Amino acid sequence: MKQNSADFNPGNDDVFRRIATRYDFLCDIFSFGIHRLWKRAMARTIAQNNTGIVLDIASGTGDIALRLTSKLPEGSTIIASDICQPMLDIAASKANTMTGPRANLDFQILDAHNLSKIPSASVDVYAISFAMKICERDLLLKEAVRVLRPGGRFYCLEASQIPLGWLHKTYLKYMEWCIPFIARIATGGDRSAHDYLLRGIHDMPDQLTFCAELETYGFKDVSYNNFSLGIVALHCAVKPKLGT
Ligand SMILES: C[S@@+](CC[C@H](N)C(=O)[O-])C[C@H]1O[C@@H](n2cnc3c(N)ncnc32)[C@H](O)[C@@H]1O
């Protein structure tokens, strides 16, 4: 099983710097706007079960972090982090337009593979959406386990597999034909902006394989919810309390 489903290396390709200003538009185009529902459901699930410090990894333009600010109680803190400054700049400018009571937002440049600025056992929630497929899962998951406090929760929203094999194959074929066509227009011909997406969708482990993988890192109570038939899944897991 490939560790980095999309073979993506931010050191080799600054695609997110190039597309930062168009990223939100591209999400709407690629998912027909449905990514908003998936992200709303993820934020709702996190807010229902948690308070304290939430570390949102690879926040991009802040879709999860900003949804959480109005849902978590005042006094909670959300660390919105990414490796790409232009993506975080957009998240920060969107945060500036928000009004009403909200949790604290702290923007930090962090590499998901090496969170040395985050102390061990210091965060209550680790959240990542649509970035697992472009990271080295082994490095990322070791860091996730390290920074979570015992009893802390892990959430991952990511492309997954429709359980009906024939339907999943049809979906992949549709994506292979449709995405490059739409993307060529939307990105002005920037191939890597959609190539990484297709590779990642193709090679992300399915729901149960990813559950089993999370367990090998010591997570317990691993579960998932399918969205849109399993095109996307939200995986949840708990870092065990000491002695359990
Ligand atoms: C597909 S976007 C997802 C953004 C956002 N979480 C969302 O759901 O829309 C992927 C993000 O991962 C970031 N990224 C890629 N590699 C990273 C790494 N090693 N550490 C932290 N962020 C990374 C990119 O800069 C980009 O903002």
Short mmCIF file of C-alpha atoms and ligand atoms in Angstrom, two decimals:
data_model
loop_
_atom_site.label_atom_id
_atom_site.label_comp_id
_atom_site.label_asym_id
_atom_site.label_seq_id
_atom_site.Cartn_x
_atom_site.Cartn_y
_atom_site.Cartn_z
CA MET A 1 0.00 0.00 0.00
CA LYS A 2 1.48 3.36 -1.03
CA GLN A 3 2.31 5.65 1.91
CA ASN A 4 1.64 8.81 -0.09
CA SER A 5 -1.34 7.98 -2.30
CA ALA A 6 -0.85 10.91 -4.65
CA ASP A 7 2.99 10.76 -4.73
CA PHE A 8 2.82 14.42 -3.79
CA ASN A 9 5.85 16.31 -2.49
CA PRO A 10 5.31 19.98 -1.62
CA GLY A 11 9.08 20.49 -1.93
CA ASN A 12 8.92 19.52 -5.62
CA ASP A 13 5.64 21.12 -6.60
CA ASP A 14 4.26 24.37 -5.20
CA VAL A 15 0.85 23.70 -6.73
CA PHE A 16 -1.05 25.05 -3.71
CA ARG A 17 0.91 28.31 -3.83
CA ARG A 18 -0.05 28.63 -7.50
CA ILE A 19 -3.73 27.80 -7.06
CA ALA A 20 -4.31 29.35 -3.59
CA THR A 21 -6.54 32.15 -4.85
CA ARG A 22 -8.57 29.68 -6.96
CA TYR A 23 -8.63 26.81 -4.44
CA ASP A 24 -12.15 27.45 -3.05
CA PHE A 25 -13.54 27.83 -6.56
CA LEU A 26 -11.83 24.58 -7.67
CA CYS A 27 -13.29 22.68 -4.69
CA ASP A 28 -16.75 23.83 -5.73
CA ILE A 29 -16.14 22.89 -9.36
CA PHE A 30 -14.59 19.45 -8.69
CA SER A 31 -17.27 18.41 -6.18
CA PHE A 32 -20.24 20.38 -7.57
CA GLY A 33 -20.27 22.19 -4.22
CA ILE A 34 -20.82 19.00 -2.21
CA HIS A 35 -17.50 19.37 -0.36
CA ARG A 36 -19.30 22.05 1.70
CA LEU A 37 -21.73 19.43 3.06
CA TRP A 38 -18.95 16.95 3.85
CA LYS A 39 -16.95 19.63 5.66
CA ARG A 40 -19.99 20.89 7.56
CA ALA A 41 -20.67 17.32 8.74
CA MET A 42 -17.05 16.91 9.86
CA ALA A 43 -17.09 20.20 11.81
CA ARG A 44 -20.43 19.26 13.39
CA THR A 45 -19.09 15.86 14.48
CA ILE A 46 -15.96 17.41 15.99
CA ALA A 47 -17.91 20.14 17.80
CA GLN A 48 -20.44 17.67 19.24
CA ASN A 49 -17.78 15.65 21.01
CA ASN A 50 -14.95 18.01 21.86
CA THR A 51 -13.65 21.21 23.43
CA GLY A 52 -10.12 22.34 24.19
CA ILE A 53 -7.36 22.55 21.60
CA VAL A 54 -8.06 21.44 18.03
CA LEU A 55 -5.12 21.04 15.67
CA ASP A 56 -6.37 21.34 12.10
CA ILE A 57 -3.60 20.02 9.88
CA ALA A 58 -3.23 21.13 6.25
CA SER A 59 -6.08 23.60 6.79
CA GLY A 60 -5.64 25.17 3.38
CA THR A 61 -8.06 28.08 3.08
CA GLY A 62 -9.54 27.17 6.47
CA ASP A 63 -12.72 25.32 5.56
CA ILE A 64 -12.71 23.11 8.67
CA ALA A 65 -11.06 25.55 11.10
CA LEU A 66 -13.45 28.40 10.22
CA ARG A 67 -16.53 26.19 10.45
CA LEU A 68 -15.34 25.10 13.89
CA THR A 69 -14.79 28.60 15.26
CA SER A 70 -18.50 29.31 15.50
CA LYS A 71 -19.35 25.79 16.73
CA LEU A 72 -16.84 25.31 19.55
CA PRO A 73 -17.32 27.12 22.86
CA GLU A 74 -15.45 30.37 23.51
CA GLY A 75 -12.21 29.48 25.25
CA SER A 76 -11.48 26.62 22.85
CA THR A 77 -8.54 27.10 20.51
CA ILE A 78 -8.20 26.00 16.91
CA ILE A 79 -4.71 25.86 15.45
CA ALA A 80 -5.21 26.26 11.71
CA SER A 81 -1.99 25.02 10.11
CA ASP A 82 -0.59 24.41 6.68
CA ILE A 83 2.75 24.15 4.94
CA CYS A 84 1.72 26.77 2.37
CA GLN A 85 1.59 30.41 3.51
CA PRO A 86 -0.66 31.71 0.67
CA MET A 87 -3.33 29.13 1.56
CA LEU A 88 -3.23 30.16 5.24
CA ASP A 89 -3.28 33.86 4.27
CA ILE A 90 -6.61 33.27 2.56
CA ALA A 91 -7.92 31.43 5.64
CA ALA A 92 -6.84 34.37 7.83
CA SER A 93 -8.52 36.93 5.58
CA LYS A 94 -11.76 34.91 5.62
CA ALA A 95 -11.54 34.73 9.44
CA ASN A 96 -11.29 38.53 9.57
CA THR A 97 -14.71 38.87 8.00
CA MET A 98 -16.40 36.62 10.61
CA THR A 99 -18.48 38.11 13.37
CA GLY A 100 -20.10 36.80 16.55
CA PRO A 101 -18.79 34.70 19.43
CA ARG A 102 -16.19 32.22 18.44
CA ALA A 103 -13.27 30.07 19.55
CA ASN A 104 -9.71 31.39 19.28
CA LEU A 105 -7.95 30.88 15.98
CA ASP A 106 -4.20 30.54 15.79
CA PHE A 107 -2.56 30.29 12.34
CA GLN A 108 0.71 28.38 12.13
CA ILE A 109 2.94 27.14 9.34
CA LEU A 110 3.41 23.45 10.16
CA ASP A 111 4.54 20.42 8.20
CA ALA A 112 2.23 17.47 8.94
CA HIS A 113 5.25 15.19 8.78
CA ASN A 114 7.15 16.98 11.52
CA LEU A 115 5.13 18.87 14.14
CA SER A 116 8.14 19.65 16.34
CA LYS A 117 6.57 22.99 17.39
CA ILE A 118 3.62 21.12 18.94
CA PRO A 119 4.42 19.50 22.30
CA SER A 120 3.60 15.84 22.84
CA ALA A 121 0.18 15.04 24.36
CA SER A 122 -0.92 18.68 24.04
CA VAL A 123 -3.95 18.68 21.72
CA ASP A 124 -7.48 17.37 22.28
CA VAL A 125 -8.36 16.92 18.62
CA TYR A 126 -6.31 16.24 15.49
CA ALA A 127 -8.25 17.01 12.30
CA ILE A 128 -7.26 16.65 8.66
CA SER A 129 -9.42 17.02 5.58
CA PHE A 130 -8.48 16.14 2.03
CA ALA A 131 -4.76 16.12 2.73
CA MET A 132 -4.13 12.57 3.96
CA LYS A 133 -3.83 11.37 0.36
CA ILE A 134 -1.02 13.84 -0.38
CA CYS A 135 1.04 13.12 2.74
CA GLU A 136 3.31 10.31 3.91
CA ARG A 137 0.82 8.53 6.14
CA ASP A 138 3.43 6.82 8.31
CA LEU A 139 5.15 10.10 9.28
CA LEU A 140 1.85 11.93 9.62
CA LEU A 141 0.15 9.28 11.79
CA LYS A 142 3.16 8.96 14.12
CA GLU A 143 3.01 12.73 14.67
CA ALA A 144 -0.77 12.63 15.15
CA VAL A 145 -0.44 10.02 17.89
CA ARG A 146 2.40 11.95 19.53
CA VAL A 147 0.64 15.34 19.75
CA LEU A 148 -2.75 14.00 20.88
CA ARG A 149 -3.32 13.78 24.61
CA PRO A 150 -4.45 10.36 25.89
CA GLY A 151 -8.20 10.23 25.22
CA GLY A 152 -7.83 12.79 22.40
CA ARG A 153 -9.64 12.24 19.12
CA PHE A 154 -8.44 11.92 15.53
CA TYR A 155 -10.64 12.86 12.55
CA CYS A 156 -9.81 12.39 8.88
CA LEU A 157 -12.07 13.40 6.00
CA GLU A 158 -10.76 11.93 2.78
CA ALA A 159 -11.58 10.40 -0.58
CA SER A 160 -12.51 6.76 -0.09
CA GLN A 161 -14.20 3.89 -1.94
CA ILE A 162 -17.80 3.23 -2.88
CA PRO A 163 -18.41 -0.28 -1.42
CA LEU A 164 -20.06 -1.50 -4.65
CA GLY A 165 -17.01 -2.32 -6.78
CA TRP A 166 -18.66 -1.76 -10.16
CA LEU A 167 -19.99 1.63 -9.05
CA HIS A 168 -16.61 2.69 -7.70
CA LYS A 169 -14.95 1.72 -11.00
CA THR A 170 -17.57 3.73 -12.89
CA TYR A 171 -16.97 6.71 -10.58
CA LEU A 172 -13.19 6.48 -11.14
CA LYS A 173 -13.71 6.34 -14.92
CA TYR A 174 -15.99 9.36 -14.70
CA MET A 175 -13.34 11.24 -12.66
CA GLU A 176 -10.57 10.27 -15.09
CA TRP A 177 -12.54 11.66 -18.02
CA CYS A 178 -14.35 14.53 -16.40
CA ILE A 179 -11.83 16.08 -14.00
CA PRO A 180 -9.04 16.75 -16.55
CA PHE A 181 -11.57 18.34 -18.87
CA ILE A 182 -13.09 20.64 -16.24
CA ALA A 183 -9.73 21.25 -14.61
CA ARG A 184 -8.02 22.27 -17.84
CA ILE A 185 -10.47 25.12 -18.09
CA ALA A 186 -10.58 25.98 -14.37
CA THR A 187 -6.81 25.90 -13.76
CA GLY A 188 -5.75 27.38 -17.06
CA GLY A 189 -3.97 24.12 -17.98
CA ASP A 190 -2.09 23.58 -14.67
CA ARG A 191 -1.99 19.77 -14.86
CA SER A 192 -0.56 19.05 -11.41
CA ALA A 193 -3.52 20.85 -9.82
CA HIS A 194 -5.72 17.92 -10.80
CA ASP A 195 -3.22 15.09 -11.38
CA TYR A 196 -2.48 14.81 -7.67
CA LEU A 197 -6.23 14.65 -6.98
CA LEU A 198 -6.79 11.76 -9.39
CA ARG A 199 -3.74 9.80 -8.18
CA GLY A 200 -4.81 10.31 -4.57
CA ILE A 201 -8.39 9.22 -5.17
CA HIS A 202 -7.14 6.13 -6.98
CA ASP A 203 -4.69 4.97 -4.36
CA MET A 204 -6.18 5.93 -0.97
CA PRO A 205 -6.84 2.76 1.04
CA ASP A 206 -10.50 1.80 1.36
CA GLN A 207 -12.43 2.45 4.59
CA LEU A 208 -11.69 -0.84 6.35
CA THR A 209 -8.05 -0.94 5.29
CA PHE A 210 -7.57 2.58 6.64
CA CYS A 211 -9.32 1.60 9.91
CA ALA A 212 -6.91 -1.33 10.28
CA GLU A 213 -3.98 0.98 9.48
CA LEU A 214 -5.06 3.43 12.20
CA GLU A 215 -5.19 0.57 14.72
CA THR A 216 -1.58 -0.34 13.96
CA TYR A 217 -0.61 3.14 15.23
CA GLY A 218 -2.34 2.44 18.54
CA PHE A 219 -5.67 4.16 17.89
CA LYS A 220 -8.77 2.51 19.36
CA ASP A 221 -12.54 2.93 18.79
CA VAL A 222 -11.79 3.39 15.09
CA SER A 223 -14.90 4.01 13.01
CA TYR A 224 -15.99 5.69 9.81
CA ASN A 225 -19.02 7.30 8.18
CA ASN A 226 -19.50 7.23 4.45
CA PHE A 227 -20.62 10.40 2.68
CA SER A 228 -22.08 10.40 -0.83
CA LEU A 229 -22.10 6.57 -1.06
CA GLY A 230 -18.47 6.32 0.11
CA ILE A 231 -16.89 8.69 -2.40
CA VAL A 232 -15.64 10.34 0.79
CA ALA A 233 -15.40 8.96 4.34
CA LEU A 234 -14.90 10.54 7.75
CA HIS A 235 -12.69 8.33 9.92
CA CYS A 236 -12.70 8.86 13.69
CA ALA A 237 -10.38 7.28 16.26
CA VAL A 238 -9.28 7.76 19.86
CA LYS A 239 -5.79 7.75 21.35
CA PRO A 240 -6.17 5.39 24.32
CA LYS A 241 -5.94 6.75 27.85
CA LEU A 242 -2.92 5.54 29.80
CA GLY A 243 -3.52 2.09 31.26
CA THR A 244 -6.46 1.23 28.96
C1 LIG B 1 -6.38 19.60 -0.86
S1 LIG B 1 -5.87 20.88 0.22
C2 LIG B 1 -6.96 20.63 1.61
C3 LIG B 1 -7.26 21.92 2.31
C4 LIG B 1 -8.39 21.87 3.33
N1 LIG B 1 -8.05 21.02 4.45
C5 LIG B 1 -9.69 21.45 2.72
O1 LIG B 1 -10.28 20.46 3.18
O2 LIG B 1 -10.13 22.10 1.77
C6 LIG B 1 -4.38 20.22 0.80
C7 LIG B 1 -3.57 21.16 1.69
O3 LIG B 1 -2.51 20.40 2.27
C8 LIG B 1 -1.38 21.24 2.37
N2 LIG B 1 -0.21 20.37 2.55
C9 LIG B 1 0.38 19.56 1.64
N3 LIG B 1 1.38 18.90 2.20
C10 LIG B 1 1.44 19.28 3.50
C11 LIG B 1 2.27 18.94 4.59
N4 LIG B 1 3.26 18.06 4.47
N5 LIG B 1 2.03 19.53 5.78
C12 LIG B 1 1.04 20.43 5.93
N6 LIG B 1 0.22 20.80 4.92
C13 LIG B 1 0.42 20.22 3.72
C14 LIG B 1 -1.40 22.04 1.10
O4 LIG B 1 -0.62 23.21 1.19
C15 LIG B 1 -2.90 22.32 0.97
O5 LIG B 1 -3.27 23.53 1.58
#
